[in-house]
Amino acid sequence: FHGDDASRAVVVHGVQTCALPIFMSLGSIYDIAGSGMTAQTLRLNTTPSNIENAETACSSTKQTYRARKPVFSAVQQSLLNPGQEGFPMAGDPAQGAGVRVEGIVESQAELQMRYEPQHPAANEDGYVYYPNVNVAEEMADMMSSSRSFQMNVDVMNTAKSMMQRILTLGQQ
């Protein structure tokens, strides 16, 4: 290491390394896991709305509730800008990685049409339209998003433990 880099060099088990990139990488883990938690929270919040409206009947397809699903995309800034210099800084939205919420879309799956001529919402032919919500699928989605959220919490806790361990290396 030369110049300014030499002042940041750390010797760990006889190997000289630069400490700055390690802390920057571990710090960005919080941004990545946090974006995952935000995405899973949105997913967790759309599921109850879908389940709540699963048995809402309407007389027309235009007024019938449709299942809503969040759309996510992976963000890996280093792959988008391969020539970019430096390390991602926490809190800098132009850099880093994680999950971006693109929006919430309504499912285009076919609605359930049932013949119920006595239903108050039945159309002139006696049919009632029910949402395209599959309650079993929604429950599985809710369990999956809950587990994904917990995994991101575990990632943050592991990163915290690693940072604490790094800080104690010099004390030994």
CSV table of C-alpha atoms in Angstrom, one decimal:
chain,number,residue,atom,x,y,z
A,1,PHE,CA,0.0,0.0,0.0
A,2,HIS,CA,1.2,3.4,-0.8
A,3,GLY,CA,0.4,7.0,0.2
A,4,ASP,CA,-3.1,7.4,1.8
A,5,ASP,CA,-3.8,3.7,1.3
A,6,ALA,CA,-1.0,2.8,3.7
A,7,SER,CA,-2.7,4.7,6.6
A,8,ARG,CA,-5.8,2.6,6.1
A,9,ALA,CA,-4.0,-0.7,5.9
A,10,VAL,CA,-4.8,-3.4,8.5
A,11,VAL,CA,-2.8,-6.5,9.2
A,12,VAL,CA,-5.0,-9.5,9.8
A,13,HIS,CA,-3.4,-12.9,10.4
A,14,GLY,CA,-0.2,-11.7,8.8
A,15,VAL,CA,-1.9,-10.3,5.6
A,16,GLN,CA,-2.0,-6.6,4.9
A,17,THR,CA,-5.4,-5.4,3.7
A,18,CYS,CA,-7.2,-2.1,3.3
A,19,ALA,CA,-10.0,-1.8,5.9
A,20,LEU,CA,-12.1,0.8,4.0
A,21,PRO,CA,-13.6,-1.5,1.4
A,22,ILE,CA,-14.5,-4.0,4.0
A,23,PHE,CA,-16.5,-1.5,6.1
A,24,MET,CA,-18.1,0.0,2.9
A,25,SER,CA,-19.2,-3.5,1.8
A,26,LEU,CA,-20.6,-4.5,5.1
A,27,GLY,CA,-22.3,-1.1,5.4
A,28,SER,CA,-24.1,-1.5,2.1
A,29,ILE,CA,-25.5,-4.8,3.3
A,30,TYR,CA,-27.9,-2.8,5.4
A,31,ASP,CA,-29.1,-0.9,2.4
A,32,ILE,CA,-29.6,-4.1,0.4
A,33,ALA,CA,-31.4,-5.9,3.3
A,34,GLY,CA,-33.4,-2.8,4.0
A,35,SER,CA,-34.7,-2.6,0.5
A,36,GLY,CA,-35.6,-6.2,0.7
A,37,MET,CA,-37.5,-5.6,3.9
A,38,THR,CA,-39.4,-2.7,2.3
A,39,ALA,CA,-40.4,-4.9,-0.7
A,40,GLN,CA,-41.6,-7.7,1.5
A,41,THR,CA,-43.5,-5.3,3.7
A,42,LEU,CA,-45.4,-4.0,0.6
A,43,ARG,CA,-46.0,-7.6,-0.4
A,44,LEU,CA,-47.3,-8.4,3.1
A,45,ASN,CA,-49.6,-5.3,2.9
A,46,THR,CA,-51.2,-6.3,-0.4
A,47,THR,CA,-52.1,-9.8,0.7
A,48,PRO,CA,-54.7,-8.9,3.3
A,49,SER,CA,-56.4,-6.6,0.8
A,50,ASN,CA,-56.7,-9.4,-1.7
A,51,ILE,CA,-58.0,-11.9,1.0
A,52,GLU,CA,-60.5,-9.3,2.3
A,53,ASN,CA,-62.0,-8.8,-1.2
A,54,ALA,CA,-61.9,-12.5,-2.2
A,55,GLU,CA,-65.7,-12.9,-1.8
A,56,THR,CA,-66.8,-9.4,-3.0
A,57,ALA,CA,-69.4,-9.9,-5.7
A,58,CYS,CA,-70.2,-7.6,-8.5
A,59,SER,CA,-72.6,-7.6,-11.5
A,60,SER,CA,-70.0,-6.5,-14.0
A,61,THR,CA,-66.4,-7.4,-14.8
A,62,LYS,CA,-65.4,-3.7,-14.8
A,63,GLN,CA,-66.4,-3.2,-11.2
A,64,THR,CA,-65.1,-6.5,-9.8
A,65,TYR,CA,-62.0,-6.4,-7.6
A,66,ARG,CA,-58.9,-7.9,-9.1
A,67,ALA,CA,-56.0,-9.3,-7.2
A,68,ARG,CA,-53.1,-6.9,-6.7
A,69,LYS,CA,-49.5,-8.0,-6.9
A,70,PRO,CA,-46.4,-5.9,-6.3
A,71,VAL,CA,-43.7,-5.9,-9.0
A,72,PHE,CA,-40.0,-5.8,-8.0
A,73,SER,CA,-36.8,-5.5,-9.8
A,74,ALA,CA,-33.2,-6.3,-8.7
A,75,VAL,CA,-30.8,-3.4,-8.6
A,76,GLN,CA,-27.1,-4.0,-9.1
A,77,GLN,CA,-25.5,-0.6,-9.8
A,78,SER,CA,-22.1,-2.1,-10.4
A,79,LEU,CA,-23.5,-4.1,-13.3
A,80,LEU,CA,-25.4,-1.2,-14.7
A,81,ASN,CA,-22.2,1.1,-14.6
A,82,PRO,CA,-19.2,-1.3,-14.9
A,83,GLY,CA,-16.7,1.6,-15.3
A,84,GLN,CA,-17.8,3.4,-12.1
A,85,GLU,CA,-15.0,4.2,-9.7
A,86,GLY,CA,-15.1,4.0,-6.0
A,87,PHE,CA,-17.3,2.1,-3.5
A,88,PRO,CA,-21.0,2.5,-3.0
A,89,MET,CA,-21.8,4.8,-0.1
A,90,ALA,CA,-24.7,4.1,2.3
A,91,GLY,CA,-27.7,6.3,1.6
A,92,ASP,CA,-26.6,7.2,-1.9
A,93,PRO,CA,-29.6,6.2,-4.1
A,94,ALA,CA,-27.5,6.4,-7.3
A,95,GLN,CA,-25.2,3.6,-6.2
A,96,GLY,CA,-25.5,0.2,-4.5
A,97,ALA,CA,-27.7,-2.7,-4.9
A,98,GLY,CA,-31.0,-4.0,-3.6
A,99,VAL,CA,-34.7,-4.3,-4.6
A,100,ARG,CA,-36.7,-1.6,-6.2
A,101,VAL,CA,-40.5,-1.6,-6.1
A,102,GLU,CA,-41.7,-1.0,-9.7
A,103,GLY,CA,-45.4,-0.8,-8.8
A,104,ILE,CA,-48.5,-2.7,-8.0
A,105,VAL,CA,-50.4,-4.4,-10.9
A,106,GLU,CA,-53.8,-5.9,-11.1
A,107,SER,CA,-54.0,-9.5,-12.0
A,108,GLN,CA,-55.3,-10.2,-15.5
A,109,ALA,CA,-56.4,-13.7,-14.6
A,110,GLU,CA,-60.0,-14.6,-15.5
A,111,LEU,CA,-62.7,-13.5,-13.0
A,112,GLN,CA,-65.0,-16.2,-11.4
A,113,MET,CA,-68.4,-16.0,-12.9
A,114,ARG,CA,-71.1,-17.8,-10.9
A,115,TYR,CA,-74.8,-18.3,-11.6
A,116,GLU,CA,-76.6,-16.9,-8.6
A,117,PRO,CA,-79.9,-15.4,-9.8
A,118,GLN,CA,-81.1,-14.6,-6.2
A,119,HIS,CA,-77.9,-12.7,-5.4
A,120,PRO,CA,-78.6,-8.9,-5.0
A,121,ALA,CA,-75.5,-8.2,-7.2
A,122,ALA,CA,-76.6,-10.5,-10.0
A,123,ASN,CA,-76.7,-9.1,-13.5
A,124,GLU,CA,-79.8,-9.5,-15.8
A,125,ASP,CA,-78.7,-13.0,-16.8
A,126,GLY,CA,-78.3,-14.1,-13.1
A,127,TYR,CA,-74.5,-14.1,-13.0
A,128,VAL,CA,-72.3,-12.7,-10.3
A,129,TYR,CA,-68.6,-11.9,-10.8
A,130,TYR,CA,-66.2,-12.7,-8.1
A,131,PRO,CA,-62.5,-11.6,-7.9
A,132,ASN,CA,-59.7,-13.6,-9.3
A,133,VAL,CA,-58.2,-14.1,-5.8
A,134,ASN,CA,-57.0,-17.5,-4.8
A,135,VAL,CA,-57.0,-17.5,-1.0
A,136,ALA,CA,-54.7,-20.5,-0.6
A,137,GLU,CA,-52.2,-18.8,-3.0
A,138,GLU,CA,-52.4,-15.5,-1.0
A,139,MET,CA,-51.8,-17.4,2.3
A,140,ALA,CA,-48.7,-19.0,0.7
A,141,ASP,CA,-47.6,-15.6,-0.5
A,142,MET,CA,-48.0,-14.2,3.0
A,143,MET,CA,-45.9,-16.9,4.5
A,144,SER,CA,-43.2,-16.5,1.9
A,145,SER,CA,-43.0,-12.8,2.3
A,146,SER,CA,-42.9,-13.1,6.1
A,147,ARG,CA,-40.0,-15.6,5.8
A,148,SER,CA,-38.2,-13.4,3.3
A,149,PHE,CA,-38.6,-10.4,5.7
A,150,GLN,CA,-37.2,-12.5,8.5
A,151,MET,CA,-34.2,-13.6,6.4
A,152,ASN,CA,-33.4,-9.9,5.7
A,153,VAL,CA,-33.5,-9.2,9.4
A,154,ASP,CA,-31.1,-12.2,9.9
A,155,VAL,CA,-28.8,-10.7,7.3
A,156,MET,CA,-28.7,-7.4,9.1
A,157,ASN,CA,-28.0,-9.1,12.4
A,158,THR,CA,-25.2,-11.2,10.9
A,159,ALA,CA,-23.6,-8.1,9.4
A,160,LYS,CA,-23.8,-6.4,12.8
A,161,SER,CA,-22.1,-9.3,14.4
A,162,MET,CA,-19.4,-9.3,11.7
A,163,MET,CA,-18.8,-5.6,12.2
A,164,GLN,CA,-18.5,-6.1,16.0
A,165,ARG,CA,-16.1,-8.9,15.4
A,166,ILE,CA,-14.0,-6.8,13.1
A,167,LEU,CA,-13.8,-4.1,15.7
A,168,THR,CA,-12.5,-6.6,18.3
A,169,LEU,CA,-9.7,-8.0,16.0
A,170,GLY,CA,-7.3,-5.3,17.1
A,171,GLN,CA,-7.9,-6.0,20.8
A,172,GLN,CA,-6.6,-9.6,20.7
